[in-house]
Amino acid sequence: AAPGGPSLPSLVFAPKFAAMWLMILGSAVGGLNVAGSYKTFGLKQPQLNSDSFLTVVGALSAIFGNAAGRFFFGALSDAIGFKASFVPLTLLQGTTLLSFPALAASRLTFLLATVAMLFCMGGTFALFPAQAMRVYGASGASVYSIMFTAFGSAALLGPIASNALLQRGGYPLVFSVLGLCSFGSAALTLASQ
């Protein structure tokens, strides 16, 4: 925390921090899940079952998805603000997740959906450090260092929840729940100051 300012514990045990942490969790869980499982999912789809194709999907998603999303949403947030950037990101991500099984019907739509998901994931990673600095000022870096645990939680809890959901309803249930998490982040963002 900044000298003479509120203590770090008082900042992280506050509703504003909790809201931002949950926004990250709800958004990151979908992007990280697709980044970690697109190939496993693709290998189970007859029309996508090609290691070389799925490798190309990964490469294009890393460049035009994750990397481009960081630059795009970072610049967009600087121009129009956090909320006006993050809400469309989460709506795009949620819609893509709900449509992901249908978009897997062809190689082109699967490629575009996977790139879109990593584009949103990269955007989520880019938006929150700057927002933490805007919200918390001189304490922003310290607060963000703890806020970043939401990404780790999403990376840990996402696969656990996905495996449980796969057993209950297969991939359509997994992608539906992840999509609803993204929409929850959008709603929480709209409800926040």
Short mmCIF file of C-alpha atoms in Angstrom, two decimals:
data_model
loop_
_atom_site.label_atom_id
_atom_site.label_comp_id
_atom_site.label_asym_id
_atom_site.label_seq_id
_atom_site.Cartn_x
_atom_site.Cartn_y
_atom_site.Cartn_z
CA ALA A 1 0.00 0.00 0.00
CA ALA A 2 1.04 3.58 -0.53
CA PRO A 3 2.65 5.35 2.43
CA GLY A 4 -0.01 7.18 4.42
CA GLY A 5 -2.80 5.46 2.47
CA PRO A 6 -5.11 2.61 3.41
CA SER A 7 -3.46 -0.66 4.35
CA LEU A 8 -3.24 -3.45 1.80
CA PRO A 9 -5.48 -5.76 3.88
CA SER A 10 -8.15 -3.06 4.09
CA LEU A 11 -8.08 -2.72 0.30
CA VAL A 12 -8.22 -6.43 -0.53
CA PHE A 13 -10.89 -7.25 2.05
CA ALA A 14 -13.29 -4.75 0.53
CA PRO A 15 -16.28 -5.28 -1.78
CA LYS A 16 -14.62 -3.47 -4.72
CA PHE A 17 -11.67 -5.88 -4.65
CA ALA A 18 -13.98 -8.89 -4.36
CA ALA A 19 -16.00 -7.70 -7.35
CA MET A 20 -12.90 -7.26 -9.49
CA TRP A 21 -11.52 -10.62 -8.38
CA LEU A 22 -14.79 -12.34 -9.33
CA MET A 23 -14.86 -10.51 -12.69
CA ILE A 24 -11.44 -11.98 -13.48
CA LEU A 25 -12.43 -15.45 -12.29
CA GLY A 26 -15.65 -15.51 -14.32
CA SER A 27 -13.91 -14.36 -17.48
CA ALA A 28 -10.58 -16.15 -17.16
CA VAL A 29 -12.03 -19.58 -16.44
CA GLY A 30 -13.50 -19.81 -19.95
CA GLY A 31 -10.46 -18.54 -21.81
CA LEU A 32 -8.00 -20.63 -19.85
CA ASN A 33 -10.20 -23.70 -20.23
CA VAL A 34 -10.35 -23.37 -24.01
CA ALA A 35 -6.61 -22.62 -24.17
CA GLY A 36 -5.91 -25.77 -22.19
CA SER A 37 -8.41 -28.12 -23.78
CA TYR A 38 -9.14 -27.03 -27.37
CA LYS A 39 -6.88 -29.77 -28.71
CA THR A 40 -8.35 -32.51 -26.51
CA PHE A 41 -11.84 -31.38 -27.52
CA GLY A 42 -10.85 -31.17 -31.19
CA LEU A 43 -9.34 -34.64 -31.27
CA LYS A 44 -12.72 -36.03 -30.15
CA GLN A 45 -14.54 -34.37 -33.07
CA PRO A 46 -14.26 -36.38 -36.33
CA GLN A 47 -14.16 -33.25 -38.50
CA LEU A 48 -11.36 -31.71 -36.40
CA ASN A 49 -9.32 -34.81 -35.55
CA SER A 50 -5.99 -33.81 -37.06
CA ASP A 51 -2.95 -33.10 -34.96
CA SER A 52 -1.44 -30.83 -37.62
CA PHE A 53 -4.68 -28.80 -37.97
CA LEU A 54 -5.04 -28.43 -34.21
CA THR A 55 -1.39 -27.35 -33.95
CA VAL A 56 -2.10 -24.61 -36.50
CA VAL A 57 -5.16 -23.60 -34.46
CA GLY A 58 -2.93 -23.26 -31.40
CA ALA A 59 -0.33 -21.19 -33.22
CA LEU A 60 -2.87 -18.85 -34.81
CA SER A 61 -4.73 -18.53 -31.50
CA ALA A 62 -1.53 -17.58 -29.71
CA ILE A 63 -0.71 -14.82 -32.22
CA PHE A 64 -4.07 -13.51 -33.45
CA GLY A 65 -5.89 -14.45 -30.26
CA ASN A 66 -3.90 -14.09 -27.06
CA ALA A 67 -1.24 -11.63 -28.22
CA ALA A 68 -3.56 -9.51 -30.37
CA GLY A 69 -6.21 -9.44 -27.64
CA ARG A 70 -3.75 -7.97 -25.17
CA PHE A 71 -2.82 -5.13 -27.52
CA PHE A 72 -6.38 -4.53 -28.75
CA PHE A 73 -8.16 -4.47 -25.40
CA GLY A 74 -5.34 -2.58 -23.69
CA ALA A 75 -5.57 0.17 -26.31
CA LEU A 76 -9.36 0.08 -26.29
CA SER A 77 -9.48 0.46 -22.51
CA ASP A 78 -7.11 3.43 -22.69
CA ALA A 79 -9.42 5.02 -25.27
CA ILE A 80 -12.91 4.26 -23.92
CA GLY A 81 -12.42 2.94 -20.39
CA PHE A 82 -12.50 -0.36 -18.59
CA LYS A 83 -16.23 -1.03 -18.41
CA ALA A 84 -16.85 -0.16 -22.08
CA SER A 85 -14.05 -2.59 -23.02
CA PHE A 86 -14.61 -5.45 -20.60
CA VAL A 87 -18.38 -5.82 -21.03
CA PRO A 88 -18.17 -6.45 -24.80
CA LEU A 89 -15.22 -8.80 -24.18
CA THR A 90 -17.24 -10.92 -21.75
CA LEU A 91 -20.33 -10.87 -23.98
CA LEU A 92 -18.30 -12.02 -26.99
CA GLN A 93 -16.63 -14.68 -24.87
CA GLY A 94 -19.90 -15.91 -23.35
CA THR A 95 -21.62 -16.08 -26.74
CA THR A 96 -18.66 -17.93 -28.25
CA LEU A 97 -18.60 -20.42 -25.38
CA LEU A 98 -22.33 -21.12 -25.64
CA SER A 99 -21.87 -21.66 -29.39
CA PHE A 100 -18.56 -23.56 -29.18
CA PRO A 101 -19.95 -27.09 -29.74
CA ALA A 102 -21.90 -25.87 -32.79
CA LEU A 103 -18.90 -23.91 -34.05
CA ALA A 104 -16.88 -27.12 -33.92
CA ALA A 105 -18.93 -28.40 -36.87
CA SER A 106 -16.33 -27.10 -39.32
CA ARG A 107 -12.62 -26.43 -39.17
CA LEU A 108 -13.01 -22.78 -40.11
CA THR A 109 -15.60 -21.94 -37.46
CA PHE A 110 -13.68 -23.92 -34.83
CA LEU A 111 -10.51 -22.01 -35.70
CA LEU A 112 -12.32 -18.66 -35.51
CA ALA A 113 -14.02 -19.57 -32.21
CA THR A 114 -10.73 -20.68 -30.64
CA VAL A 115 -8.96 -17.52 -31.82
CA ALA A 116 -11.87 -15.43 -30.45
CA MET A 117 -11.63 -17.17 -27.09
CA LEU A 118 -7.91 -16.55 -26.76
CA PHE A 119 -8.42 -12.98 -28.00
CA CYS A 120 -10.77 -12.45 -25.06
CA MET A 121 -8.43 -14.25 -22.66
CA GLY A 122 -5.55 -12.00 -23.70
CA GLY A 123 -7.83 -9.01 -23.24
CA THR A 124 -8.72 -10.08 -19.71
CA PHE A 125 -5.03 -10.34 -18.85
CA ALA A 126 -4.41 -6.85 -20.28
CA LEU A 127 -7.35 -4.98 -18.75
CA PHE A 128 -7.01 -5.66 -15.05
CA PRO A 129 -3.50 -4.37 -14.25
CA ALA A 130 -4.40 -0.96 -15.67
CA GLN A 131 -7.79 -0.99 -13.96
CA ALA A 132 -6.16 -1.82 -10.63
CA MET A 133 -3.91 1.22 -11.08
CA ARG A 134 -6.90 3.41 -11.97
CA VAL A 135 -8.95 2.22 -9.00
CA TYR A 136 -6.23 1.94 -6.35
CA GLY A 137 -3.74 4.58 -7.48
CA ALA A 138 -0.35 4.23 -5.83
CA SER A 139 -1.46 0.98 -4.19
CA GLY A 140 -2.56 -0.54 -7.51
CA ALA A 141 0.51 -2.70 -8.09
CA SER A 142 0.34 -4.19 -4.59
CA VAL A 143 -3.39 -4.81 -4.88
CA TYR A 144 -3.02 -6.35 -8.34
CA SER A 145 -0.36 -8.74 -7.08
CA ILE A 146 -3.07 -10.28 -4.88
CA MET A 147 -5.86 -9.83 -7.45
CA PHE A 148 -3.80 -11.94 -9.86
CA THR A 149 -4.68 -14.97 -7.72
CA ALA A 150 -8.03 -14.96 -9.54
CA PHE A 151 -6.22 -16.10 -12.69
CA GLY A 152 -4.52 -18.88 -10.75
CA SER A 153 -7.83 -19.88 -9.21
CA ALA A 154 -9.44 -19.99 -12.66
CA ALA A 155 -6.57 -22.13 -13.96
CA LEU A 156 -6.95 -24.53 -11.03
CA LEU A 157 -10.73 -24.64 -10.60
CA GLY A 158 -11.62 -24.60 -14.31
CA PRO A 159 -10.29 -28.07 -15.14
CA ILE A 160 -11.69 -29.54 -11.91
CA ALA A 161 -15.15 -28.12 -12.64
CA SER A 162 -14.91 -29.06 -16.32
CA ASN A 163 -14.09 -32.67 -15.53
CA ALA A 164 -17.07 -32.88 -13.18
CA LEU A 165 -19.34 -31.25 -15.78
CA LEU A 166 -18.04 -33.54 -18.53
CA GLN A 167 -19.19 -36.53 -16.49
CA ARG A 168 -22.67 -35.03 -16.04
CA GLY A 169 -23.44 -33.53 -19.44
CA GLY A 170 -20.48 -33.64 -21.78
CA TYR A 171 -18.93 -30.71 -23.58
CA PRO A 172 -22.21 -28.86 -24.19
CA LEU A 173 -22.68 -28.54 -20.43
CA VAL A 174 -19.06 -27.50 -19.89
CA PHE A 175 -19.23 -24.74 -22.49
CA SER A 176 -22.68 -23.60 -21.29
CA VAL A 177 -21.50 -23.21 -17.70
CA LEU A 178 -18.32 -21.40 -18.81
CA GLY A 179 -20.41 -19.11 -21.01
CA LEU A 180 -22.66 -18.29 -18.07
CA CYS A 181 -19.57 -17.46 -16.00
CA SER A 182 -18.57 -14.93 -18.67
CA PHE A 183 -22.05 -13.42 -18.65
CA GLY A 184 -21.82 -13.26 -14.86
CA SER A 185 -18.62 -11.22 -15.21
CA ALA A 186 -20.43 -8.87 -17.59
CA ALA A 187 -23.31 -8.44 -15.15
CA LEU A 188 -20.96 -7.86 -12.22
CA THR A 189 -19.06 -5.26 -14.28
CA LEU A 190 -22.26 -3.45 -15.18
CA ALA A 191 -23.36 -3.46 -11.54
CA SER A 192 -20.00 -2.15 -10.28
CA GLN A 193 -18.93 1.47 -9.99
#
